[in-house]
Every structure is written in structure tokens, then in C-alpha cells.
Amino acid sequence: MNNKLKDETILYTYDSCCGCGGCMQICPKNAITMKTAHAGGVYPKVDTEKCISCRLCIKTCAFQKEHVYPSAIEGYALVNNNKKELGQSASGGAFSAIATNFIKKNNVVCGSVMKYDKKVRAEHMVVTSKDQLSLLYGSKYVYSSLLPLYRILEKYLKNGKKVLFSGTPCQVSQIKLMFDKYKSNLYTIDIICHGTPSEQIFSDYIKFLEKKNAGKVIDFKFRDKCYGWGKYGSVVLLKNGEKQKIDLPQEKSSYYTFFMEGNLQRENCFDCPYAKSERCSDLTIGDYWGIEKYQPDILKSNNGSLDEEKGISAVLVNTKKGKELLENIDAALINAKVEDIVLGNSQLRHPVPKGKLYDQIIKAYHIGGYRTVENIFLFKRLKRGIKTYFTHAVKKK
Ligand SMILES: Cc1cc2nc3c(=O)[nH]c(=O)nc-3n(C[C@H](O)[C@H](O)[C@H](O)COP(=O)(O)OP(=O)(O)OC[C@H]3O[C@@H](n4cnc5c(N)ncnc54)[C@H](O)[C@@H]3O)c2cc1C
Ligand code: SF4
Ligand code: SF4
Ligand code: SF4
């Protein structure tokens, strides 16, 4: 961020802004708007005519704060007992089990939902009844906008409602900063985070898929449990009035592959101050990767009780409120070592490394749109295919 807001039109640097829009929300002069810029991400832009240099925007930006957080108190392996909720969740259904229990007590829950109206995108929303909760289930590997949320969230907190906010660590950190005066009623869950590509890149990818398949995307899952835990996703298209489901294996999707390789994320994710074992939330949830190494005896394949095919969540309890969130939930909860969860998940130790092709891909995207990103992907696959072919041919000889 720049000190002389009067002299500058830009409030951000690409590597220290997650596009949360908190600064825009807080500005007393409505001098900030969110504009699409680098890698299709939204960033704040200051209207220097309106700005009075009060610096409230800077004081309210979580990226400008020191990031000192407590270490986790306890760790757990968790599997939701409700089969339907487990099937709709990316991991072991930790979020659905906790949120279901929380909303039952007349509280509200806030999380990310995939929207399919004008453009396919992720956005945060507040849910007030159990029937709507499933909208929030599942991982959306894309920036989820908080912009429509701030005012609604404030209304509930002002009215004395207990709110459970779930999101990426940077979102949790921003929400906690903005609503500090309501902190006794604010409960937070953050996800272990591999970073988020921009809304624009994602929706351009969807448009590309729609054109290629001559249909309209009406459902998109990055992780579809029909195929097992963490295997792959699916897309449902509406074609000539009929629904068609297509599998989305990571290696066949340019977006998915480049996301996993760190080739599509917003710039700030490569320098993420939250990618460590000390956490900013009450409770951290993620996949319990490495469980077969650290706790093999609890797995169904070894006559234990947890089925690895259906997904197993890793849970870190960071505060007393986090512990409270786990009370009376309908789930199997087995003690796990915090160190094992941290060892199994690299984003609890360091940010996602920037992919080798990142600069090339983002440059291509800016020049030629998503089609050029897809071309880089196809070329890469072709090169790998030729290499594999010749390696096998040499081995046969
Ligand atoms: C962008 C992203 C990167 C991730 N990276 C990792 C990782 O590196 N390692 C790991 O172990 N787990 C990672 N996860 C978390 C994992 O995929 C599951 O979301 C998590 O384990 C929760 O699963 P669940 O079964 O408890 O609940 P689910 O029902 O699958 O998850 C729903 C929860 O995720 C939140 N959520 C979903 N998409 C978004 C989004 N775009 N922005 C903010 N919040 C969102 C919802 O608000 C809700 O709280 C990532 C998730 C996302 C969205
Ligand atoms: S991180 Fe959020 S509050 Fe900070 S500059 Fe970016 S949009 Fe504004
Ligand atoms: S310094 Fe004050 S007036 Fe200027 S953009 Fe920031 S919040 Fe708005
Ligand atoms: S990697 Fe860090 S900066 Fe990027 S979305 Fe996740 S928490 Fe935010």
C-alpha cells in the first residue's frame, strides 16, 4: 500500500492484496472501487479527487498487519456421520457437521457458494436455515467474492446473532479485523489453502468449456465424491434442454492442472502470510493427507473405522471457541497429532510455490484470453506424450 494516497491512484501491490474489498467497504468517501487488473484479479483503485487521506483503508487491511497467531491446541481426524453431507463435501465433511450443529441453535453461517447466473463464479453468502446449508458445501478452487457480504454480515452481528464465518485464511483475517467489536459472537473456520485463481480467469475457463461442449454449465464440482476422495471433479452442462455430465480429471483440465501447479493463482498467494501452522481462525479444516502413514490403524482398509474412499478431514483446534464448535457434532472424531497434520499438508508450512510457467501463462492470458492458456496446456501435454512414447520405445529396444 502507498503512504501518499493523495498522489497515487493505486492502493495495492499485487503480492499483498487478496481482493477482499474490505478497504472499499470502510472508506468514508466512497473513494475506492475494485478494478480488474493483473491475472484477472480485482484490486482496489483510489479516486484521488475523493480521497481525504484518512488512511482508514490501510488500517483496516489485514495484509498490512503483523501476522502473529497461536499454534493449534489439538488435532483431529474427522468424518461426518451423515452420509449425504459427506457425499456433498470435498473432504470428510467437517464443515457440514460443524455448520449443521451451529445453525440448529438459531445462529447463522457464512461461506462460499458457486453462482450460475450471468457468469459462473464463487461468492460468499449468509445462510440462515439448515435447508440452504448444502449450497456452501464443496471446494471452489477460485477467489470467492466477499463484496456483497459485509453489510449483511454486519446486520446479523449488530442484532446479536452468533455468526460462523468460513473461508480462506486471508478472508477470515479480514473479517475478524473488520468486525472486531462483535468478536464474542463471531466464530471462524479457515481452510488449509493452496491459493485462489481470479474470478475472471475461472469464468473465462467456464466460457471456454461451454463453447467447446456447446452447452451451458449449470453445475461445476472440483471434487466429485462419486469418484472417491480427492480423485476428480465433474461438470454438468445443459445441451438442447438435456443435462449432460462430464468427468473432470485434473490432468485433462487446463484450469485444474495449472491451479495445482501454482500456475494460475493470484500473485498474493505465492507470498501468503497465512500458510503456516499458527492459524488465524478458531478452527482449521483441510484434507488429512498422509493419514495412511501417520494413523494407518484407524483406516477401514486396516479394520479401523474411517473409510479413506469417502474422505477424511484434518481439523486443527486453535482456540477455546474452536473446541466449542466441535461439541455435540454428529461425526467420528479421532485424536491426531498436530505435527502429523502439518507434515502431511505443505500449505501448513509454506505458501504454494509459483509455478514455472506462471509468467508465461498470465502473459498469454492477458494477450489472447483463455484460449491461449488452453493452447499452452495442450502443447505441454503433447510434449509429455512424445517424451513418454520415446522413453518406452528406447526401453523396449
Ligand atoms: C481454494 C482452496 C484451496 C484449498 N487448498 C487445500 C490444501 O492445499 N490442502 C488441504 O488440505 N485442503 C485444501 N482446501 C480445503 C479442502 O479442499 C476442503 O475444502 C476442506 O477440507 C473442507 O472440506 P469439508 O469436507 O470439511 O467441507 P466442504 O463442504 O467441502 O467445504 C466447504 C467449506 O469450504 C469453504 N470454501 C469452499 N470454497 C471456497 C473458496 N473458494 N473460498 C473460501 N472458502 C471456500 C466454504 O465456505 C465451506 O466452509 C482448499 C480449499 C479451497 C477452496
Ligand atoms: S487486501 Fe483487501 S483491504 Fe487490503 S488492499 Fe486488498 S482489497 Fe483492500
Ligand atoms: S485514505 Fe481514507 S478517504 Fe482515502 S481511500 Fe483510504 S479510506 Fe478512503
Ligand atoms: S493462499 Fe493465502 S492469500 Fe491466497 S487465498 Fe489462500 S489464504 Fe488467501
JSON list of C-alpha atoms and ligand atoms in Angstrom, two decimals, residues 1 11-12 16-24 34 42-44 57 60-64 174, ligand 2:
[
{"chain": "A", "resi": 1, "resn": "MET", "atom": "CA", "xyz": [0.00, 0.00, 0.00]},
{"chain": "A", "resi": 11, "resn": "LEU", "atom": "CA", "xyz": [-3.60, 1.40, -3.24]},
{"chain": "A", "resi": 12, "resn": "TYR", "atom": "CA", "xyz": [-2.13, -2.06, -3.62]},
{"chain": "A", "resi": 16, "resn": "SER", "atom": "CA", "xyz": [-0.05, -8.01, -0.85]},
{"chain": "A", "resi": 17, "resn": "CYS", "atom": "CA", "xyz": [-3.72, -7.78, -1.71]},
{"chain": "A", "resi": 18, "resn": "CYS", "atom": "CA", "xyz": [-6.22, -10.65, -1.84]},
{"chain": "A", "resi": 19, "resn": "GLY", "atom": "CA", "xyz": [-9.00, -8.52, -3.34]},
{"chain": "A", "resi": 20, "resn": "CYS", "atom": "CA", "xyz": [-11.25, -8.85, -0.30]},
{"chain": "A", "resi": 21, "resn": "GLY", "atom": "CA", "xyz": [-12.64, -5.32, -0.75]},
{"chain": "A", "resi": 22, "resn": "GLY", "atom": "CA", "xyz": [-12.50, -4.51, 2.98]},
{"chain": "A", "resi": 23, "resn": "CYS", "atom": "CA", "xyz": [-10.83, -1.17, 2.19]},
{"chain": "A", "resi": 24, "resn": "MET", "atom": "CA", "xyz": [-13.61, -0.27, -0.25]},
{"chain": "A", "resi": 34, "resn": "MET", "atom": "CA", "xyz": [-12.47, -2.68, -7.20]},
{"chain": "A", "resi": 42, "resn": "VAL", "atom": "CA", "xyz": [-9.77, -7.47, -8.62]},
{"chain": "A", "resi": 43, "resn": "TYR", "atom": "CA", "xyz": [-7.74, -4.80, -6.83]},
{"chain": "A", "resi": 44, "resn": "PRO", "atom": "CA", "xyz": [-8.75, -1.52, -5.18]},
{"chain": "A", "resi": 57, "resn": "CYS", "atom": "CA", "xyz": [-8.38, 1.74, 4.37]},
{"chain": "A", "resi": 60, "resn": "THR", "atom": "CA", "xyz": [-8.39, -1.97, 8.03]},
{"chain": "A", "resi": 61, "resn": "CYS", "atom": "CA", "xyz": [-6.37, -4.09, 5.61]},
{"chain": "A", "resi": 62, "resn": "ALA", "atom": "CA", "xyz": [-5.38, -7.46, 7.12]},
{"chain": "A", "resi": 63, "resn": "PHE", "atom": "CA", "xyz": [-2.38, -7.67, 4.76]},
{"chain": "A", "resi": 64, "resn": "GLN", "atom": "CA", "xyz": [-0.92, -4.59, 6.45]},
{"chain": "A", "resi": 174, "resn": "GLN", "atom": "CA", "xyz": [-10.03, -9.59, 7.17]},
{"chain": "B", "resi": 2, "resn": "SF4", "atom": "S1", "xyz": [-6.32, -6.98, 0.86]},
{"chain": "B", "resi": 2, "resn": "SF4", "atom": "FE1", "xyz": [-8.44, -6.28, 0.93]},
{"chain": "B", "resi": 2, "resn": "SF4", "atom": "S2", "xyz": [-8.39, -4.50, 2.31]},
{"chain": "B", "resi": 2, "resn": "SF4", "atom": "FE2", "xyz": [-6.28, -4.87, 1.69]},
{"chain": "B", "resi": 2, "resn": "SF4", "atom": "S3", "xyz": [-5.93, -3.58, -0.11]},
{"chain": "B", "resi": 2, "resn": "SF4", "atom": "FE3", "xyz": [-6.59, -5.56, -0.87]},
{"chain": "B", "resi": 2, "resn": "SF4", "atom": "S4", "xyz": [-8.81, -5.40, -1.13]},
{"chain": "B", "resi": 2, "resn": "SF4", "atom": "FE4", "xyz": [-8.15, -3.72, 0.21]}
]
